[in-house]
Amino acid sequence: MSDNCPVRVRIAPSPTGDPHVGTAYIALFNMVFARRHEGRFILRIEDTDQARSTLQSEEAIYRSLKWLGLTWDEGPDVGGEYGPYRQSERKETYLEYARRLIESGHAYHCFCDDERVNRVRAEQRDLTGVGRYDGHCRAIALDEARARVAAGEQSVVRLKMPQDGETVLDCPLRGPIAYPNSQQNDQVLLKTDGFPTYHLANVVDDHLMEITHVIRAEEWIPSTPKHLVLYRSFGWRPPTFIHMPILRNRDRSKISKRRNPTSLDYYRRAGILPEAMVNFLANLGYSFGDDIEKFTLAEFIEGFAIERVSLGGPVFDLDKLDWLNGLYLRDLSHEDLLDRVMTEVLSRERLAKIVPLIRERIVRLEEFVPKTEYFFSGALDYDPALLVHKKLTREQVQGALAGAVERLDSVLDWRAETLEETLREFAAEVGIKAGPLFMGVRVAVTGRTASPGLFETMEVLGRPICLFRVRDALRKLTESNGKDTAPSDRPG
RNA sequence: GGCCCGUUAGUCUAGUCGGUUAGGACGCUGGCCUCUCAAGCCGGUAUCACGGGUUCGAGUCCCGUACGGGCUACCA
């Protein structure tokens, strides 16, 4: 590729929510690129969004990437010479660089409140098509601004975008992309809470960590000009930017958890082998051009050429994942397969959690397997009509389940008590009785109308599978809509 | 609305400098194998988004259109 300096790439996930397949996808390509060029692969945690970042999510990222066999050379957990690798621990650094920008006239304090900013943005949008801040506070003299800040007035720091000229992003895959500077917003760099936005933090860190290539998702293309302006303002040489396509749902929208399982935890729980997942991810947007689709991570690294990445947004096709997974499964020796089953499905640990729930509901040992089947399976097969409690309408159940998913999705502490509290609260809020709501959730989660205590069951089942099943129930309900009473016509 | 990216079958993709019966895979489907079902093997299915150019010749080059997607935050 470009020059002699050693390749250094990074993945910079923000620790919010479940570990995402998109994170794994970008991590994979970064890691493979680094290994191919004998460079370094860095994991940096972008937790500048204090409201949404959690340590739990951060740990899930490590766990999931390790599960996939992706490894990094530097990161918060393994250290390195360019640390700290967690942005919340670099706050002072960003403050310092923001200060430099202000002093050199490339940024300024802005005291406008939300109301004004929103109003101006809307006005600008109607007027020019580009909704951006009008630069009102640029006019404030630095001395005055400092005095106001010192006096405790709330402010943010904004980038002073050049008013004319253009910024060109030169992507090795897509060619040059030119943006007129006049279109760009005076982006906020430092928030009122003193934390940087992604824009400042990623530029400062990428520079300080000597990142040579930024391989990230396509959704970042439009903000790259701002980053380039930042590099220029600091007098730094920008890295090479390479934008990967984004993964899509079946309907071709950007992949989302509402339309497709996105949590790596789900795939693990669903019995996808990590080597199959990695291979599958590699096939999305990449091929060697030799008709060989099944290859190991090592082979991928050995033959990888970034120029061969294709740009069309690939649909995350579960059928093909399953096919590949089957191939890998059959490659395993009996012994290895048995090991996987014992650790991933029938682990003593999992069985130990099920036993207390089922002991009072069986009289013969032989009942254990048939009565606990749903603890070990993935998608469930049942009559969607079961989801609808007698006292509710189908629409009510649909609404209730949809609401319940949202609530459940935010439950990080996946324990029976928390779950019960959450769903009872939800039932009260939307004004439906707990019983009928719980029945819907029970059927969604177990496929049956009779089960051990709902919340204990959900706790044992685990978050990924429960979330998947409730969403799946919603889908079943929607798809079966209208055809429950009408006996279908027989053609011919 | 504005800006940007993308476009080979239902899906993932191959197709260097223009000349291919447009290749492979998933899916679906027919068959073989077989006590069944899988797996495996053999076969079938459907595509260059559209319209103009350039050219003897265009999936490949140019222009336009359409469609899909992304971004437009004190989220990343």
Coordinates of C-alpha atoms (C1' of nucleotides) in Angstrom, one line a residue:
Chain A
M1 CA 0.0 0.0 0.0
S2 CA 1.1 3.6 0.6
D3 CA 4.5 3.9 2.3
N4 CA 7.0 2.4 4.6
C5 CA 5.6 3.3 8.0
P6 CA 4.2 0.2 9.7
V7 CA 0.5 -0.3 9.4
R8 CA -1.5 0.5 12.4
V9 CA -5.3 0.1 12.3
R10 CA -8.0 0.2 14.9
I11 CA -11.5 -0.7 15.7
A12 CA -13.3 1.8 17.8
P13 CA -16.6 0.5 19.1
S14 CA -18.8 2.4 21.5
P15 CA -19.8 0.2 24.4
T16 CA -23.6 0.6 24.2
G17 CA -26.0 -2.2 23.9
D18 CA -25.2 -5.8 22.8
P19 CA -22.1 -6.8 21.0
H20 CA -23.0 -6.1 17.4
V21 CA -22.3 -8.2 14.2
G22 CA -21.3 -4.9 12.5
T23 CA -18.5 -4.4 15.1
A24 CA -17.3 -7.9 14.4
Y25 CA -17.4 -7.3 10.7
I26 CA -15.3 -4.1 10.8
A27 CA -13.0 -5.7 13.4
L28 CA -12.4 -8.6 11.1
F29 CA -11.4 -6.5 8.1
N30 CA -9.2 -4.3 10.2
M31 CA -7.5 -7.2 11.9
V32 CA -7.0 -9.1 8.6
F33 CA -5.5 -5.9 7.0
A34 CA -3.2 -5.5 9.9
R35 CA -2.0 -9.1 9.9
R36 CA -1.6 -9.1 6.2
H37 CA 0.7 -6.1 6.3
E38 CA 2.4 -7.2 9.5
G39 CA 1.0 -4.2 11.3
R40 CA -0.7 -3.7 14.6
F41 CA -4.4 -3.9 15.3
I42 CA -5.7 -1.7 18.1
L43 CA -8.9 -1.9 20.1
R44 CA -10.1 1.5 21.4
I45 CA -13.2 2.0 23.4
E46 CA -15.1 5.1 22.5
D47 CA -17.1 5.7 25.6
T48 CA -17.5 9.5 25.2
D49 CA -21.3 9.1 25.4
Q50 CA -21.6 9.0 29.1
A51 CA -25.3 8.4 29.1
R52 CA -25.2 5.2 27.1
S53 CA -21.9 3.6 27.7
T54 CA -21.6 0.7 30.1
L55 CA -18.8 -1.4 31.4
Q56 CA -20.9 -4.4 30.8
S57 CA -21.2 -3.7 27.1
E58 CA -17.5 -3.1 27.0
E59 CA -16.8 -6.5 28.4
A60 CA -19.3 -8.1 26.0
I61 CA -17.2 -6.6 23.1
Y62 CA -14.1 -8.3 24.4
R63 CA -15.8 -11.5 25.0
S64 CA -17.5 -11.7 21.7
L65 CA -14.5 -10.7 19.6
K66 CA -12.4 -13.3 21.4
W67 CA -15.1 -15.9 20.8
L68 CA -14.7 -15.2 17.1
G69 CA -11.0 -15.6 17.4
L70 CA -10.2 -12.0 16.7
T71 CA -7.3 -10.6 18.6
W72 CA -5.8 -7.2 19.1
D73 CA -2.3 -6.1 20.0
E74 CA -3.2 -3.0 22.0
G75 CA -6.3 -2.2 24.0
P76 CA -7.8 -1.3 27.4
D77 CA -7.6 -4.9 28.5
V78 CA -4.1 -5.7 27.2
G79 CA -2.4 -2.3 27.4
G80 CA 0.1 -0.9 24.9
E81 CA 2.4 2.0 24.5
Y82 CA -0.2 4.4 23.2
G83 CA -2.7 4.2 26.1
P84 CA -5.0 4.7 27.7
Y85 CA -7.2 3.0 25.2
R86 CA -10.5 4.0 26.8
Q87 CA -11.6 7.5 25.7
S88 CA -13.2 8.4 29.1
E89 CA -9.7 8.2 30.5
R90 CA -8.3 10.6 28.0
K91 CA -10.5 13.5 28.8
E92 CA -7.6 15.9 29.6
T93 CA -6.0 15.2 26.3
Y94 CA -9.1 16.3 24.4
L95 CA -9.4 19.4 26.5
E96 CA -5.9 20.3 25.7
Y97 CA -6.3 19.8 22.0
A98 CA -9.5 21.7 21.9
R99 CA -7.7 24.5 23.6
R100 CA -5.1 24.5 21.0
L101 CA -7.7 24.7 18.3
I102 CA -9.3 27.7 20.0
E103 CA -6.0 29.4 20.3
S104 CA -5.1 28.9 16.7
G105 CA -8.5 30.2 15.6
H106 CA -9.8 26.9 14.3
A107 CA -12.5 26.5 16.9
Y108 CA -14.6 28.7 19.2
H109 CA -16.8 28.7 22.2
C110 CA -20.4 28.7 21.5
F111 CA -23.0 29.8 24.1
C112 CA -26.2 29.3 22.1
D113 CA -28.8 27.2 23.8
D114 CA -30.6 24.2 22.3
E115 CA -33.6 26.3 21.4
R116 CA -31.6 28.7 19.3
V117 CA -29.5 26.0 17.7
N118 CA -32.5 24.0 16.7
R119 CA -34.4 27.0 15.4
V120 CA -31.4 28.2 13.3
R121 CA -30.8 24.7 12.0
A122 CA -34.4 24.4 10.9
E123 CA -34.3 27.8 9.3
Q124 CA -31.1 27.1 7.4
R125 CA -32.5 23.9 6.2
D126 CA -35.6 25.4 4.8
L127 CA -33.6 28.2 3.3
T128 CA -30.6 26.4 1.8
G129 CA -31.3 22.8 2.2
V130 CA -28.4 22.4 4.5
G131 CA -29.4 22.5 8.2
R132 CA -26.4 23.8 10.0
Y133 CA -25.5 26.1 12.8
D134 CA -25.1 29.7 11.6
G135 CA -21.8 30.5 13.3
H136 CA -23.3 33.1 15.5
C137 CA -20.8 32.8 18.3
R138 CA -17.8 33.1 16.0
A139 CA -18.2 36.8 16.4
I140 CA -17.5 36.7 20.1
A141 CA -14.0 37.8 20.9
L142 CA -11.8 35.2 22.5
D143 CA -11.2 37.3 25.7
E144 CA -14.9 37.8 26.2
A145 CA -15.6 34.1 25.5
R146 CA -13.0 33.2 28.1
A147 CA -14.5 35.5 30.6
R148 CA -17.9 34.0 30.1
V149 CA -16.6 30.5 30.4
A150 CA -14.7 31.5 33.6
A151 CA -17.9 33.0 34.9
G152 CA -19.4 29.6 34.7
E153 CA -21.6 30.1 31.6
Q154 CA -22.4 26.9 29.8
S155 CA -20.8 26.4 26.4
V156 CA -19.6 24.0 23.8
V157 CA -16.6 24.2 21.5
R158 CA -17.3 24.2 17.8
L159 CA -15.1 23.7 14.8
K160 CA -14.7 26.8 12.7
M161 CA -15.3 25.3 9.3
P162 CA -13.8 27.1 6.3
Q163 CA -16.5 29.1 4.5
D164 CA -15.3 28.3 1.0
G165 CA -13.2 25.9 -0.9
E166 CA -13.7 22.2 -0.8
T167 CA -12.4 19.2 1.1
V168 CA -11.5 16.1 -0.9
L169 CA -11.6 12.6 0.6
D170 CA -9.5 10.3 -1.4
C171 CA -10.6 6.7 -0.9
P172 CA -8.5 3.9 -2.4
L173 CA -11.7 2.0 -3.1
R174 CA -14.1 4.8 -4.3
G175 CA -11.8 7.4 -5.7
P176 CA -11.9 11.1 -4.8
I177 CA -15.1 12.5 -3.2
A178 CA -15.3 16.3 -3.0
Y179 CA -17.3 18.2 -0.5
P180 CA -17.8 22.0 -0.6
N181 CA -16.9 23.3 2.8
S182 CA -19.9 25.6 2.8
Q183 CA -22.1 22.6 3.3
Q184 CA -20.4 21.6 6.5
N185 CA -21.7 22.3 9.9
D186 CA -19.6 24.0 12.6
Q187 CA -19.5 20.7 14.4
V188 CA -19.5 20.5 18.2
L189 CA -16.1 19.2 19.3
L190 CA -16.5 19.5 23.1
K191 CA -19.9 19.0 24.7
T192 CA -21.2 20.8 27.8
D193 CA -20.3 17.9 30.0
G194 CA -16.6 18.4 29.0
F195 CA -16.5 15.2 26.9
P196 CA -15.4 15.3 23.3
T197 CA -17.7 14.3 20.5
Y198 CA -16.6 11.4 18.3
H199 CA -15.3 13.8 15.8
L200 CA -12.6 15.4 18.0
A201 CA -11.8 12.3 20.0
N202 CA -11.3 10.0 17.0
V203 CA -9.0 12.5 15.2
V204 CA -6.9 13.2 18.2
D205 CA -6.6 9.5 19.1
D206 CA -5.9 8.3 15.6
H207 CA -3.1 10.8 15.4
L208 CA -1.7 10.2 18.8
M209 CA -1.9 6.4 18.3
E210 CA -0.3 6.8 14.9
I211 CA -3.1 5.1 13.0
T212 CA -2.2 4.8 9.4
H213 CA -5.5 3.5 7.9
V214 CA -9.0 4.1 9.1
I215 CA -11.2 1.2 8.0
R216 CA -14.7 1.9 9.1
A217 CA -18.3 1.8 7.9
E218 CA -19.7 3.7 5.0
E219 CA -21.9 5.7 7.2
W220 CA -18.9 7.8 8.2
I221 CA -18.3 9.1 4.7
P222 CA -20.3 12.3 5.1
S223 CA -18.4 13.3 8.3
T224 CA -15.0 12.6 7.0
P225 CA -14.5 16.1 5.6
K226 CA -14.8 17.4 9.1
H227 CA -12.2 15.0 10.2
L228 CA -9.9 16.1 7.4
V229 CA -10.4 19.7 8.4
L230 CA -9.4 18.9 11.9
Y231 CA -6.2 17.2 10.8
R232 CA -5.4 20.2 8.7
S233 CA -6.1 22.5 11.6
F234 CA -3.8 20.6 13.8
G235 CA -1.2 20.4 11.0
W236 CA -1.3 16.7 11.1
R237 CA -1.1 14.2 8.3
P238 CA -4.4 12.3 8.0
P239 CA -4.5 8.6 7.7
T240 CA -5.9 6.8 4.7
F241 CA -9.6 6.4 4.9
I242 CA -11.3 3.3 3.7
H243 CA -15.0 2.9 4.0
M244 CA -16.6 -0.5 4.0
P245 CA -20.1 -1.1 2.9
I246 CA -22.7 -1.5 5.7
L247 CA -24.5 -4.7 6.4
R248 CA -28.2 -4.8 5.5
N249 CA -31.4 -6.3 6.6
R250 CA -33.4 -8.4 4.1
D251 CA -35.2 -5.3 3.0
R252 CA -31.8 -3.6 2.4
S253 CA -32.1 -1.1 5.1
K254 CA -29.1 -0.7 7.4
I255 CA -28.9 -3.8 9.7
S256 CA -30.9 -3.4 12.8
K257 CA -32.0 -5.5 15.8
R258 CA -35.7 -5.0 15.1
R259 CA -35.4 -6.7 11.7
N260 CA -32.6 -9.1 12.2
P261 CA -30.7 -10.6 15.2
T262 CA -27.6 -8.4 15.5
S263 CA -26.2 -9.5 18.8
L264 CA -23.2 -11.8 18.6
D265 CA -24.4 -13.4 21.9
Y266 CA -27.5 -14.5 20.0
Y267 CA -25.5 -16.3 17.3
R268 CA -23.4 -18.0 19.9
R269 CA -26.4 -19.1 21.8
A270 CA -28.0 -20.2 18.5
G271 CA -25.2 -22.6 17.9
I272 CA -23.3 -20.8 15.2
L273 CA -19.6 -21.8 15.3
P274 CA -17.3 -18.9 15.5
E275 CA -15.2 -20.1 12.6
A276 CA -18.3 -20.2 10.5
M277 CA -19.4 -16.7 11.5
V278 CA -16.0 -15.3 10.7
N279 CA -16.0 -17.0 7.3
F280 CA -19.5 -15.8 6.6
L281 CA -18.6 -12.2 7.6
A282 CA -15.6 -12.4 5.3
N283 CA -17.8 -13.4 2.4
L284 CA -19.9 -10.3 2.8
G285 CA -18.2 -7.9 0.5
Y286 CA -15.1 -10.0 -0.2
S287 CA -14.1 -12.8 -2.4
F288 CA -10.8 -14.1 -3.7
G289 CA -12.2 -14.4 -7.1
D290 CA -11.5 -18.1 -7.3
D291 CA -14.9 -19.5 -6.5
I292 CA -13.7 -20.6 -3.1
E293 CA -16.0 -19.4 -0.4
K294 CA -15.0 -21.6 2.5
F295 CA -11.7 -20.6 4.0
T296 CA -10.1 -20.2 7.4
L297 CA -9.1 -16.9 9.1
A298 CA -5.5 -17.8 8.4
E299 CA -6.2 -18.2 4.7
F300 CA -8.2 -15.0 4.6
I301 CA -5.2 -13.1 6.1
E302 CA -2.8 -14.8 3.7
G303 CA -4.7 -13.9 0.6
F304 CA -6.3 -10.6 1.6
A305 CA -6.2 -7.6 -0.6
I306 CA -8.2 -4.6 0.5
E307 CA -8.8 -3.5 -3.2
R308 CA -10.9 -6.6 -3.6
V309 CA -13.6 -5.4 -1.2
S310 CA -16.8 -4.9 -3.1
L311 CA -18.9 -1.9 -2.3
G312 CA -22.6 -2.9 -2.6
G313 CA -24.2 -3.2 0.8
P314 CA -24.5 -7.0 1.5
V315 CA -27.6 -8.5 3.0
F316 CA -27.0 -10.5 6.1
D317 CA -28.4 -13.7 4.8
L318 CA -29.1 -16.2 7.6
D319 CA -29.7 -19.1 5.1
K320 CA -26.1 -18.8 3.8
L321 CA -24.8 -18.6 7.4
D322 CA -26.6 -21.8 8.2
W323 CA -25.2 -23.6 5.2
L324 CA -21.6 -22.5 6.1
N325 CA -22.2 -23.5 9.7
G326 CA -23.3 -26.9 8.6
L327 CA -20.1 -27.3 6.6
Y328 CA -18.0 -26.5 9.6
L329 CA -20.1 -28.6 11.9
R330 CA -19.5 -31.7 9.7
D331 CA -15.8 -31.0 9.6
L332 CA -15.6 -31.6 13.3
S333 CA -14.7 -35.0 14.6
H334 CA -17.3 -36.8 16.6
E335 CA -15.2 -36.0 19.7
D336 CA -15.0 -32.3 18.9
L337 CA -18.7 -32.0 18.0
L338 CA -19.5 -33.7 21.2
D339 CA -17.4 -31.2 23.1
R340 CA -19.2 -28.3 21.4
V341 CA -22.6 -29.8 22.3
M342 CA -21.5 -30.3 25.9
T343 CA -20.2 -26.8 26.3
E344 CA -22.6 -24.8 24.2
V345 CA -25.9 -26.7 24.6
L346 CA -25.9 -29.3 27.4
S347 CA -23.5 -27.8 29.8
R348 CA -23.8 -28.9 33.4
E349 CA -24.0 -25.2 34.2
R350 CA -27.1 -24.7 32.2
L351 CA -28.8 -27.9 33.3
A352 CA -28.1 -26.9 36.9
K353 CA -30.2 -23.8 36.3
I354 CA -33.0 -25.7 34.7
V355 CA -33.4 -28.5 37.3
P356 CA -34.8 -26.3 40.1
L357 CA -37.4 -24.9 37.7
I358 CA -38.6 -28.2 36.5
R359 CA -38.4 -30.6 39.5
E360 CA -41.9 -29.9 40.8
R361 CA -43.4 -30.3 37.4
I362 CA -42.2 -33.8 36.6
V363 CA -42.9 -37.2 38.2
R364 CA -40.6 -39.3 36.1
L365 CA -37.1 -38.5 34.9
E366 CA -38.1 -39.3 31.4
E367 CA -40.2 -36.1 31.3
F368 CA -37.2 -33.9 31.8
V369 CA -36.3 -33.7 28.1
P370 CA -39.7 -33.2 26.6
K371 CA -40.6 -30.6 29.3
T372 CA -37.5 -28.6 28.9
E373 CA -37.0 -28.8 25.2
Y374 CA -37.4 -25.0 24.6
F375 CA -34.4 -24.3 26.9
F376 CA -32.2 -25.9 24.2
S377 CA -33.8 -24.8 20.9
G378 CA -33.7 -21.6 19.0
A379 CA -36.8 -20.5 17.0
L380 CA -40.0 -22.0 18.3
D381 CA -42.9 -23.5 16.3
Y382 CA -46.4 -22.9 17.7
D383 CA -49.8 -21.5 16.8
P384 CA -49.6 -17.7 16.9
A385 CA -53.1 -17.7 18.2
L386 CA -51.8 -18.9 21.5
L387 CA -50.1 -15.5 22.0
V388 CA -53.5 -13.8 22.3
H389 CA -55.0 -14.1 25.7
K390 CA -58.8 -14.4 25.8
K391 CA -59.1 -11.1 27.5
L392 CA -57.1 -9.2 24.8
T393 CA -57.4 -8.5 21.2
R394 CA -54.8 -9.4 18.7
E395 CA -54.0 -5.7 18.2
Q396 CA -53.6 -5.3 22.0
V397 CA -51.2 -8.2 22.2
Q398 CA -49.2 -6.9 19.2
G399 CA -48.9 -3.5 20.8
A400 CA -48.1 -5.0 24.2
L401 CA -45.4 -7.3 22.9
A402 CA -43.8 -4.5 20.9
G403 CA -43.7 -2.4 23.9
A404 CA -42.4 -5.2 26.0
V405 CA -39.5 -5.8 23.7
E406 CA -38.4 -2.2 24.0
R407 CA -38.5 -2.5 27.8
L408 CA -36.8 -5.8 27.9
D409 CA -34.1 -4.6 25.5
S410 CA -33.1 -2.0 28.0
V411 CA -32.8 -4.6 30.8
L412 CA -29.1 -5.2 31.2
D413 CA -29.4 -6.9 34.6
W414 CA -31.2 -10.0 33.3
R415 CA -32.5 -11.5 36.5
A416 CA -36.0 -12.7 37.4
E417 CA -36.7 -9.9 39.8
T418 CA -35.6 -7.2 37.4
L419 CA -37.6 -8.7 34.6
E420 CA -40.7 -9.0 36.7
E421 CA -40.4 -5.5 37.9
T422 CA -39.9 -4.2 34.4
L423 CA -42.9 -6.1 32.9
R424 CA -45.3 -5.3 35.8
E425 CA -44.4 -1.6 35.5
F426 CA -44.9 -1.8 31.8
A427 CA -48.3 -3.5 32.2
A428 CA -49.5 -0.8 34.6
E429 CA -48.2 2.0 32.4
V430 CA -50.1 0.8 29.3
G431 CA -53.1 -0.2 31.4
I432 CA -53.4 -3.9 30.6
K433 CA -53.6 -6.6 33.3
A434 CA -50.3 -8.4 34.1
G435 CA -51.7 -11.9 33.7
P436 CA -52.7 -11.6 30.0
L437 CA -49.5 -9.8 29.2
F438 CA -47.4 -12.4 30.9
M439 CA -49.2 -15.1 29.0
G440 CA -48.3 -13.5 25.7
V441 CA -44.7 -13.3 26.8
R442 CA -44.7 -16.8 28.1
V443 CA -45.9 -18.2 24.8
A444 CA -43.4 -16.1 22.9
V445 CA -40.6 -17.3 25.0
T446 CA -41.5 -20.9 25.6
G447 CA -43.9 -21.7 22.8
R448 CA -46.3 -23.1 25.5
T449 CA -49.1 -21.9 27.7
A450 CA -47.7 -23.8 30.7
S451 CA -44.2 -23.3 31.9
P452 CA -42.2 -22.7 35.1
G453 CA -42.4 -19.2 36.5
L454 CA -42.1 -16.8 33.6
F455 CA -39.3 -14.7 35.0
E456 CA -37.2 -17.5 36.3
T457 CA -37.6 -19.1 32.9
M458 CA -36.5 -16.0 31.1
E459 CA -33.5 -15.6 33.4
V460 CA -32.3 -19.1 32.6
L461 CA -33.1 -18.8 28.9
G462 CA -31.0 -15.7 28.8
R463 CA -31.3 -12.3 27.2
P464 CA -30.4 -13.0 23.6
I465 CA -32.7 -15.9 23.1
C466 CA -35.6 -14.2 24.9
L467 CA -35.3 -11.0 22.9
F468 CA -35.1 -13.0 19.7
R469 CA -38.2 -15.0 20.5
V470 CA -40.4 -12.1 21.5
R471 CA -39.4 -10.3 18.3
D472 CA -40.1 -13.6 16.5
A473 CA -43.5 -13.8 18.1
L474 CA -44.3 -10.3 16.9
R475 CA -43.4 -11.4 13.4
K476 CA -45.5 -14.5 13.6
L477 CA -48.5 -12.4 14.8
T478 CA -48.1 -10.0 12.0
E479 CA -47.6 -12.6 9.4
S480 CA -50.6 -14.7 10.5
N481 CA -52.8 -11.6 10.6
G482 CA -56.1 -12.0 8.9
K483 CA -55.7 -15.6 8.0
D484 CA -56.6 -17.2 11.3
T485 CA -60.2 -17.6 10.6
A486 CA -60.2 -17.8 6.8
P487 CA -59.6 -21.3 5.6
S488 CA -57.4 -20.8 2.6
D489 CA -58.7 -21.5 -0.8
R490 CA -57.3 -24.5 -2.5
P491 CA -56.1 -23.6 -5.9
G492 CA -56.8 -26.1 -8.7
Chain B
rG1 C1' -35.5 18.9 1.3
rG2 C1' -29.9 19.0 0.8
rC3 C1' -25.3 16.2 0.2
rC4 C1' -22.9 11.6 -0.5
rC5 C1' -22.3 6.3 -1.6
rG6 C1' -24.0 2.2 -4.3
rU7 C1' -26.5 -1.0 -8.4
rU8 C1' -24.4 -8.6 -12.1
rA9 C1' -30.5 -13.5 -10.6
rG10 C1' -34.7 -13.8 -4.3
rU11 C1' -29.5 -13.6 -1.7
rC12 C1' -23.7 -13.6 -1.4
rU13 C1' -20.4 -12.9 -5.3
rA14 C1' -16.5 -13.7 -10.1
rG15 C1' -16.0 -11.1 -14.4
rU16 C1' -7.8 -7.0 -14.8
rC17 C1' -6.5 -3.2 -20.5
rG18 C1' -14.4 -3.5 -24.0
rG19 C1' -14.9 -9.6 -27.8
rU20 C1' -17.2 -14.9 -22.0
rU21 C1' -22.6 -19.9 -24.2
rA22 C1' -21.9 -14.0 -18.1
rG23 C1' -18.5 -18.4 -13.8
rG24 C1' -19.2 -20.1 -8.5
rA25 C1' -22.3 -20.4 -4.1
rC26 C1' -26.9 -20.0 -1.0
rG27 C1' -32.1 -20.6 -1.8
rC28 C1' -35.8 -23.1 -4.6
rU29 C1' -36.5 -27.4 -7.7
rG30 C1' -35.9 -32.5 -10.5
rG31 C1' -33.1 -36.9 -10.0
rC32 C1' -29.4 -40.4 -8.0
rC33 C1' -27.9 -42.7 -3.5
rU34 C1' -30.9 -44.9 0.4
rC35 C1' -35.1 -48.5 5.4
rU36 C1' -36.5 -42.7 6.5
rC37 C1' -34.5 -37.9 7.0
rA38 C1' -30.2 -35.4 6.4
rA39 C1' -25.4 -35.3 4.2
rG40 C1' -23.2 -36.3 -0.5
rC41 C1' -23.4 -36.5 -6.0
rC42 C1' -25.7 -35.0 -10.9
rG43 C1' -29.2 -31.6 -13.3
rG44 C1' -32.7 -27.3 -13.6
rU45 C1' -34.1 -22.2 -12.3
rA46 C1' -33.4 -16.9 -12.8
rU47 C1' -29.2 -11.7 -13.6
rC48 C1' -25.8 -7.5 -16.2
rA49 C1' -31.7 -1.4 -13.1
rC50 C1' -33.3 1.7 -17.4
rG51 C1' -32.4 5.1 -21.6
rG52 C1' -29.1 7.3 -24.6
rG53 C1' -24.3 7.6 -26.7
rU54 C1' -18.7 6.0 -28.1
rU55 C1' -17.4 1.4 -30.8
rC56 C1' -17.1 -3.4 -35.9
rG57 C1' -18.4 -5.0 -30.9
rA58 C1' -20.2 -2.7 -23.9
rG59 C1' -21.9 -6.1 -17.8
rU60 C1' -17.2 -3.7 -18.8
rC61 C1' -16.1 3.4 -21.2
rC62 C1' -19.2 8.4 -21.2
rC63 C1' -23.9 11.0 -20.1
rG64 C1' -28.7 11.0 -18.1
rU65 C1' -32.6 8.7 -15.3
rA66 C1' -34.5 5.3 -11.9
rC67 C1' -34.1 2.6 -7.7
rG68 C1' -31.7 1.2 -3.0
rG69 C1' -28.9 3.0 1.1
rG70 C1' -26.4 6.4 4.3
rC71 C1' -25.6 11.2 6.5
rU72 C1' -27.8 15.6 7.7
rA73 C1' -27.1 15.6 16.8
rC74 C1' -23.9 18.3 22.6
rC75 C1' -24.9 9.3 19.3
rA76 C1' -21.2 6.9 17.7

